PDB file of C-alpha atoms and ligand atoms in Angstrom:
ATOM      1  CA  UNK A  25      17.157 127.714  13.315  1.00 65.00           C
ATOM      2  CA  UNK A  26      15.570 129.450  10.634  1.00 78.00           C
ATOM      3  CA  UNK A  27      11.974 129.084   9.126  1.00 90.00           C
ATOM      4  CA  UNK A  28       9.254 126.944  10.167  1.00 94.00           C
ATOM      5  CA  UNK A  29       9.483 123.652  12.416  1.00 94.00           C
ATOM      6  CA  UNK A  30       8.641 120.147  10.765  1.00 95.00           C
ATOM      7  CA  UNK A  31       5.258 119.336  11.040  1.00 95.00           C
ATOM      8  CA  UNK A  32       5.189 116.092  12.803  1.00 96.00           C
ATOM      9  CA  UNK A  33       2.158 113.922  13.137  1.00 95.00           C
ATOM     10  CA  UNK A  34       1.054 110.092  13.191  1.00 96.00           C
ATOM     11  CA  UNK A  35       0.681 109.156   9.749  1.00 96.00           C
ATOM     12  CA  UNK A  36       1.574 105.512   9.536  1.00 96.00           C
ATOM     13  CA  UNK A  37       4.533 104.857   7.650  1.00 97.00           C
ATOM     14  CA  UNK A  38       7.445 107.695   7.568  1.00 98.00           C
ATOM     15  CA  UNK A  39      10.337 107.059   4.895  1.00 98.00           C
ATOM     16  CA  UNK A  40      13.066 109.574   6.039  1.00 98.00           C
ATOM     17  CA  UNK A  41      15.858 109.590   3.274  1.00 98.00           C
ATOM     18  CA  UNK A  42      19.131 111.257   3.957  1.00 97.00           C
ATOM     19  CA  UNK A  43      21.766 111.572   1.428  1.00 96.00           C
ATOM     20  CA  UNK A  44      25.528 113.115   2.310  1.00 95.00           C
ATOM     21  CA  UNK A  45      25.279 115.499   4.871  1.00 94.00           C
ATOM     22  CA  UNK A  46      21.489 115.585   4.620  1.00 96.00           C
ATOM     23  CA  UNK A  47      21.673 112.595   6.795  1.00 97.00           C
ATOM     24  CA  UNK A  48      22.524 114.663   9.844  1.00 96.00           C
ATOM     25  CA  UNK A  49      19.470 116.661   8.956  1.00 95.00           C
ATOM     26  CA  UNK A  50      17.304 113.836   8.847  1.00 96.00           C
ATOM     27  CA  UNK A  51      18.158 112.316  12.129  1.00 97.00           C
ATOM     28  CA  UNK A  52      16.145 115.048  14.539  1.00 97.00           C
ATOM     29  CA  UNK A  53      13.343 114.608  11.755  1.00 97.00           C
ATOM     30  CA  UNK A  54      13.124 110.675  11.741  1.00 98.00           C
ATOM     31  CA  UNK A  55      13.267 110.755  15.429  1.00 98.00           C
ATOM     32  CA  UNK A  56      10.362 113.116  15.769  1.00 98.00           C
ATOM     33  CA  UNK A  57       8.313 111.103  13.520  1.00 98.00           C
ATOM     34  CA  UNK A  58       9.318 107.785  15.567  1.00 98.00           C
ATOM     35  CA  UNK A  59       8.332 109.886  18.640  1.00 97.00           C
ATOM     36  CA  UNK A  60       4.868 110.198  17.046  1.00 97.00           C
ATOM     37  CA  UNK A  61       4.466 106.523  16.660  1.00 97.00           C
ATOM     38  CA  UNK A  62       5.012 106.092  13.112  1.00 98.00           C
ATOM     39  CA  UNK A  63       6.388 103.140  11.590  1.00 97.00           C
ATOM     40  CA  UNK A  64       9.957 104.500  10.167  1.00 98.00           C
ATOM     41  CA  UNK A  65      11.918 103.329   7.224  1.00 98.00           C
ATOM     42  CA  UNK A  66      15.050 105.171   6.792  1.00 98.00           C
ATOM     43  CA  UNK A  67      17.167 105.288   3.711  1.00 98.00           C
ATOM     44  CA  UNK A  68      20.623 106.917   3.891  1.00 98.00           C
ATOM     45  CA  UNK A  69      22.957 107.114   1.107  1.00 97.00           C
ATOM     46  CA  UNK A  70      26.442 108.342   0.104  1.00 96.00           C
ATOM     47  CA  UNK A  71      29.517 108.227  -2.093  1.00 96.00           C
ATOM     48  CA  UNK A  72      31.096 105.474  -0.047  1.00 96.00           C
ATOM     49  CA  UNK A  73      30.870 103.873   3.282  1.00 95.00           C
ATOM     50  CA  UNK A  74      33.554 106.419   4.771  1.00 96.00           C
ATOM     51  CA  UNK A  75      31.143 109.226   4.209  1.00 95.00           C
ATOM     52  CA  UNK A  76      28.018 107.611   5.761  1.00 95.00           C
ATOM     53  CA  UNK A  77      27.316 109.274   9.002  1.00 95.00           C
ATOM     54  CA  UNK A  78      24.975 108.275  12.050  1.00 97.00           C
ATOM     55  CA  UNK A  79      24.299 104.859  10.909  1.00 96.00           C
ATOM     56  CA  UNK A  80      24.152 103.227  14.419  1.00 96.00           C
ATOM     57  CA  UNK A  81      21.962 106.137  15.685  1.00 97.00           C
ATOM     58  CA  UNK A  82      19.430 105.910  12.895  1.00 97.00           C
ATOM     59  CA  UNK A  83      19.537 102.201  13.098  1.00 97.00           C
ATOM     60  CA  UNK A  84      18.474 102.353  16.761  1.00 97.00           C
ATOM     61  CA  UNK A  85      15.216 104.457  16.134  1.00 97.00           C
ATOM     62  CA  UNK A  86      14.276 103.276  12.705  1.00 98.00           C
ATOM     63  CA  UNK A  87      12.479  99.956  12.268  1.00 98.00           C
ATOM     64  CA  UNK A  88      14.379  99.377   9.191  1.00 97.00           C
ATOM     65  CA  UNK A  89      17.499 101.108   7.881  1.00 98.00           C
ATOM     66  CA  UNK A  90      18.601 100.780   4.319  1.00 98.00           C
ATOM     67  CA  UNK A  91      21.900 101.832   2.958  1.00 97.00           C
ATOM     68  CA  UNK A  92      23.008 103.048  -0.597  1.00 97.00           C
ATOM     69  CA  UNK A  93      26.521 103.722  -1.637  1.00 97.00           C
ATOM     70  CA  UNK A  94      27.480 105.039  -4.900  1.00 95.00           C
ATOM     71  CA  UNK A  95      30.629 102.441  -5.255  1.00 95.00           C
ATOM     72  CA  UNK A  96      28.623  99.775  -3.416  1.00 95.00           C
ATOM     73  CA  UNK A  97      30.971  99.458  -0.645  1.00 96.00           C
ATOM     74  CA  UNK A  98      28.045  99.604   1.895  1.00 95.00           C
ATOM     75  CA  UNK A  99      24.529  98.404   1.487  1.00 95.00           C
ATOM     76  CA  UNK A 100      23.039  98.412  -2.130  1.00 95.00           C
ATOM     77  CA  UNK A 101      25.419  99.746  -5.074  1.00 96.00           C
ATOM     78  CA  UNK A 102      23.667 102.639  -6.310  1.00 95.00           C
ATOM     79  CA  UNK A 103      21.443 105.801  -5.101  1.00 96.00           C
ATOM     80  CA  UNK A 104      18.805 106.025  -2.329  1.00 97.00           C
ATOM     81  CA  UNK A 105      16.254 106.522  -5.153  1.00 97.00           C
ATOM     82  CA  UNK A 106      16.787 102.966  -6.368  1.00 96.00           C
ATOM     83  CA  UNK A 107      16.065 101.551  -2.827  1.00 97.00           C
ATOM     84  CA  UNK A 108      12.968 103.826  -2.646  1.00 97.00           C
ATOM     85  CA  UNK A 109      11.688 102.714  -5.727  1.00 97.00           C
ATOM     86  CA  UNK A 110      12.107  98.991  -4.874  1.00 96.00           C
ATOM     87  CA  UNK A 111      10.384  99.565  -1.373  1.00 96.00           C
ATOM     88  CA  UNK A 112       7.390 101.221  -3.050  1.00 95.00           C
ATOM     89  CA  UNK A 113       7.094  98.706  -5.419  1.00 94.00           C
ATOM     90  CA  UNK A 114       7.092  95.911  -3.201  1.00 93.00           C
ATOM     91  CA  UNK A 115       4.950  97.275  -0.761  1.00 91.00           C
ATOM     92  CA  UNK A 116       1.986  98.305  -2.499  1.00 87.00           C
ATOM     93  CA  UNK A 117      -0.251  98.921   0.642  1.00 90.00           C
ATOM     94  CA  UNK A 118       1.885 102.178   1.034  1.00 93.00           C
ATOM     95  CA  UNK A 119      -0.106 104.988  -0.498  1.00 92.00           C
ATOM     96  CA  UNK A 120      -1.092 108.597  -0.082  1.00 91.00           C
ATOM     97  CA  UNK A 121      -3.290 107.913   3.027  1.00 94.00           C
ATOM     98  CA  UNK A 122      -0.907 106.206   5.146  1.00 96.00           C
ATOM     99  CA  UNK A 123       2.774 107.192   3.722  1.00 97.00           C
ATOM    100  CA  UNK A 124       4.916 110.136   3.818  1.00 97.00           C
ATOM    101  CA  UNK A 125       8.468 110.502   2.506  1.00 98.00           C
ATOM    102  CA  UNK A 126      10.928 113.142   3.846  1.00 98.00           C
ATOM    103  CA  UNK A 127      13.896 113.884   2.203  1.00 98.00           C
ATOM    104  CA  UNK A 128      17.034 115.890   2.662  1.00 97.00           C
ATOM    105  CA  UNK A 129      20.184 115.653   0.569  1.00 96.00           C
ATOM    106  CA  UNK A 130      21.525 117.117  -2.698  1.00 95.00           C
ATOM    107  CA  UNK A 131      18.989 118.729  -4.800  1.00 95.00           C
ATOM    108  CA  UNK A 132      19.256 116.465  -7.527  1.00 95.00           C
ATOM    109  CA  UNK A 133      18.690 113.624  -5.183  1.00 97.00           C
ATOM    110  CA  UNK A 134      15.152 115.405  -3.854  1.00 97.00           C
ATOM    111  CA  UNK A 135      14.345 116.037  -7.331  1.00 97.00           C
ATOM    112  CA  UNK A 136      14.708 112.029  -8.027  1.00 98.00           C
ATOM    113  CA  UNK A 137      13.049 111.312  -4.858  1.00 98.00           C
ATOM    114  CA  UNK A 138      10.011 113.494  -5.952  1.00 98.00           C
ATOM    115  CA  UNK A 139       9.862 111.800  -9.324  1.00 98.00           C
ATOM    116  CA  UNK A 140       9.633 108.289  -7.701  1.00 97.00           C
ATOM    117  CA  UNK A 141       6.641 109.407  -5.258  1.00 97.00           C
ATOM    118  CA  UNK A 142       4.709 111.516  -7.565  1.00 96.00           C
ATOM    119  CA  UNK A 143       3.077 109.218  -9.786  1.00 95.00           C
ATOM    120  CA  UNK A 144       1.984 107.183  -6.633  1.00 94.00           C
ATOM    121  CA  UNK A 145       0.751 110.586  -4.941  1.00 95.00           C
ATOM    122  CA  UNK A 146       2.692 109.799  -1.976  1.00 97.00           C
ATOM    123  CA  UNK A 147       3.177 113.146  -0.149  1.00 97.00           C
ATOM    124  CA  UNK A 148       6.736 114.123  -0.080  1.00 98.00           C
ATOM    125  CA  UNK A 149       8.397 116.776   1.702  1.00 98.00           C
ATOM    126  CA  UNK A 150      12.016 118.054   1.091  1.00 98.00           C
ATOM    127  CA  UNK A 151      14.099 120.378   3.165  1.00 96.00           C
ATOM    128  CA  UNK A 152      15.927 123.026   0.918  1.00 95.00           C
ATOM    129  CA  UNK A 153      18.909 124.597   1.221  1.00 88.00           C
ATOM    130  CA  UNK A 154      19.513 127.435  -1.527  1.00 90.00           C
ATOM    131  CA  UNK A 155      22.020 130.238  -0.781  1.00 88.00           C
ATOM    132  CA  UNK A 156      20.949 132.302   1.932  1.00 89.00           C
ATOM    133  CA  UNK A 157      22.165 136.059   2.712  1.00 91.00           C
ATOM    134  CA  UNK A 158      20.201 137.922   5.192  1.00 91.00           C
ATOM    135  CA  UNK A 159      18.022 134.992   6.262  1.00 90.00           C
ATOM    136  CA  UNK A 160      15.213 137.374   7.192  1.00 91.00           C
ATOM    137  CA  UNK A 161      12.970 137.310   4.157  1.00 92.00           C
ATOM    138  CA  UNK A 162      14.135 140.581   2.523  1.00 93.00           C
ATOM    139  CA  UNK A 163      17.039 139.994   0.308  1.00 94.00           C
ATOM    140  CA  UNK A 164      15.474 137.326  -1.988  1.00 92.00           C
ATOM    141  CA  UNK A 165      18.627 135.273  -2.347  1.00 91.00           C
ATOM    142  CA  UNK A 166      16.823 131.947  -1.028  1.00 93.00           C
ATOM    143  CA  UNK A 167      13.828 131.997  -3.463  1.00 94.00           C
ATOM    144  CA  UNK A 168      12.386 129.070  -4.761  1.00 96.00           C
ATOM    145  CA  UNK A 169       9.062 128.442  -7.203  1.00 97.00           C
ATOM    146  CA  UNK A 170       6.375 126.480  -5.231  1.00 97.00           C
ATOM    147  CA  UNK A 171       3.442 125.860  -6.823  1.00 97.00           C
ATOM    148  CA  UNK A 172       4.194 128.635  -9.486  1.00 96.00           C
ATOM    149  CA  UNK A 173       4.565 131.219  -6.627  1.00 97.00           C
ATOM    150  CA  UNK A 174       7.978 132.693  -5.445  1.00 96.00           C
ATOM    151  CA  UNK A 175       8.832 131.662  -1.948  1.00 97.00           C
ATOM    152  CA  UNK A 176      11.557 132.393   0.367  1.00 96.00           C
ATOM    153  CA  UNK A 177      13.245 129.267   2.010  1.00 95.00           C
ATOM    154  CA  UNK A 178      14.460 131.215   4.825  1.00 95.00           C
ATOM    155  CA  UNK A 179      11.259 132.389   6.117  1.00 95.00           C
ATOM    156  CA  UNK A 180       8.521 130.294   4.486  1.00 96.00           C
ATOM    157  CA  UNK A 181      10.293 126.800   4.446  1.00 93.00           C
ATOM    158  CA  UNK A 182      12.901 125.628   4.618  1.00 95.00           C
ATOM    159  CA  UNK A 183      10.410 122.562   4.055  1.00 97.00           C
ATOM    160  CA  UNK A 184       8.281 122.400   1.100  1.00 98.00           C
ATOM    161  CA  UNK A 185       5.797 120.087  -0.732  1.00 98.00           C
ATOM    162  CA  UNK A 186       8.378 118.179  -3.267  1.00 98.00           C
ATOM    163  CA  UNK A 187       5.559 117.672  -5.966  1.00 98.00           C
ATOM    164  CA  UNK A 188       5.228 121.613  -6.006  1.00 98.00           C
ATOM    165  CA  UNK A 189       8.903 122.678  -6.533  1.00 98.00           C
ATOM    166  CA  UNK A 190      10.507 124.003  -9.579  1.00 97.00           C
ATOM    167  CA  UNK A 191      13.606 121.842  -9.087  1.00 96.00           C
ATOM    168  CA  UNK A 192      14.851 123.010 -12.419  1.00 95.00           C
ATOM    169  CA  UNK A 193      14.902 126.428 -11.762  1.00 94.00           C
ATOM    170  CA  UNK A 194      16.468 125.804  -8.048  1.00 94.00           C
ATOM    171  CA  UNK A 195      19.284 123.851  -9.956  1.00 92.00           C
ATOM    172  CA  UNK A 196      19.977 126.931 -12.413  1.00 91.00           C
ATOM    173  CA  UNK A 197      20.100 129.459  -9.511  1.00 88.00           C
ATOM    174  CA  UNK A 198      22.464 126.750  -7.496  1.00 87.00           C
ATOM    175  CA  UNK A 199      24.717 126.869 -10.315  1.00 86.00           C
ATOM    176  CA  UNK A 200      24.517 130.330 -11.067  1.00 83.00           C
ATOM    177  CA  UNK A 201      27.809 131.165  -8.620  1.00 80.00           C
ATOM    178  CA  UNK A 202      29.767 128.339  -9.541  1.00 81.00           C
ATOM    179  CA  UNK A 203      32.307 130.501 -11.322  1.00 84.00           C
ATOM    180  CA  UNK A 204      32.980 133.098  -8.866  1.00 84.00           C
ATOM    181  CA  UNK A 205      33.129 130.297  -6.358  1.00 81.00           C
ATOM    182  CA  UNK A 206      35.906 128.483  -8.408  1.00 83.00           C
ATOM    183  CA  UNK A 207      37.798 131.872  -8.862  1.00 85.00           C
ATOM    184  CA  UNK A 208      37.465 132.274  -5.050  1.00 85.00           C
ATOM    185  CA  UNK A 209      38.892 128.783  -4.089  1.00 81.00           C
ATOM    186  CA  UNK A 210      41.845 129.243  -6.498  1.00 82.00           C
ATOM    187  CA  UNK A 211      42.666 132.915  -5.234  1.00 77.00           C
ATOM    188  CA  UNK A 212      45.015 131.797  -2.322  1.00 68.00           C
ATOM    189  CA  UNK A 213      46.556 129.192  -4.621  1.00 65.00           C
ATOM    190  CA  UNK A 214      47.289 131.906  -7.136  1.00 60.00           C
ATOM    191  CA  UNK A 215      48.644 134.348  -4.401  1.00 61.00           C
ATOM    192  CA  UNK A 216      50.749 131.211  -2.687  1.00 65.00           C
ATOM    193  CA  UNK A 217      52.283 130.753  -6.351  1.00 61.00           C
ATOM    194  CA  UNK A 218      53.083 134.333  -7.033  1.00 62.00           C
ATOM    195  CA  UNK A 219      54.973 134.392  -3.563  1.00 62.00           C
ATOM    196  CA  UNK A 220      57.059 131.489  -4.327  1.00 58.00           C
TER     197      UNK A 220
HETATM  198 FE1  FES B  16      17.356 136.598   2.132  1.00 57.24          FE
HETATM  199 FE2  FES B  16      16.172 134.347   2.344  1.00 57.24          FE
HETATM  200  S1  FES B  16      18.349 134.620   2.691  1.00 57.24           S
HETATM  201  S2  FES B  16      15.452 136.238   1.686  1.00 57.24           S
END
């Protein structure tokens, strides 16, 4: 419920990409673009077929649904970016004037999507989920660098032009609490061990 609503408009072809739990987030976006009478290609991916969600719902609203799994248990063996690359190479008519890519998923996935579309100058929007604390634009926890400016995902985002995001800085920030997170996860186990 935070930030700005998705800008839905008629573009021509919209390629919606969801990775892991990002599939859940891409669903209302994909539906919205379809309602705007766009041709909708949806690409979803997960580590294996058991982790794929909303497949039938997305199939129903998409003109084409493509699937990638890391282990090949469903669809193409590989990543959503492999499918995207292939799709754009086969459809040279898709360009900056008639195509939009919208991706939600792990930061690394969104970075790779951006790397595929940037040379073709195809506008790409991603929805970021950096760590948030107050979610009112005051604490600065969710800051991201976009077009060399600091922006707050909770009020300025969560959607940004992927080609302008400093993904490397974002990845470093997301990693910065890993040790503390690990220690917190281990704490109950250590307590249990002490009790026994
Ligand atoms: Fe605090 Fe966004 S979560 S500024």
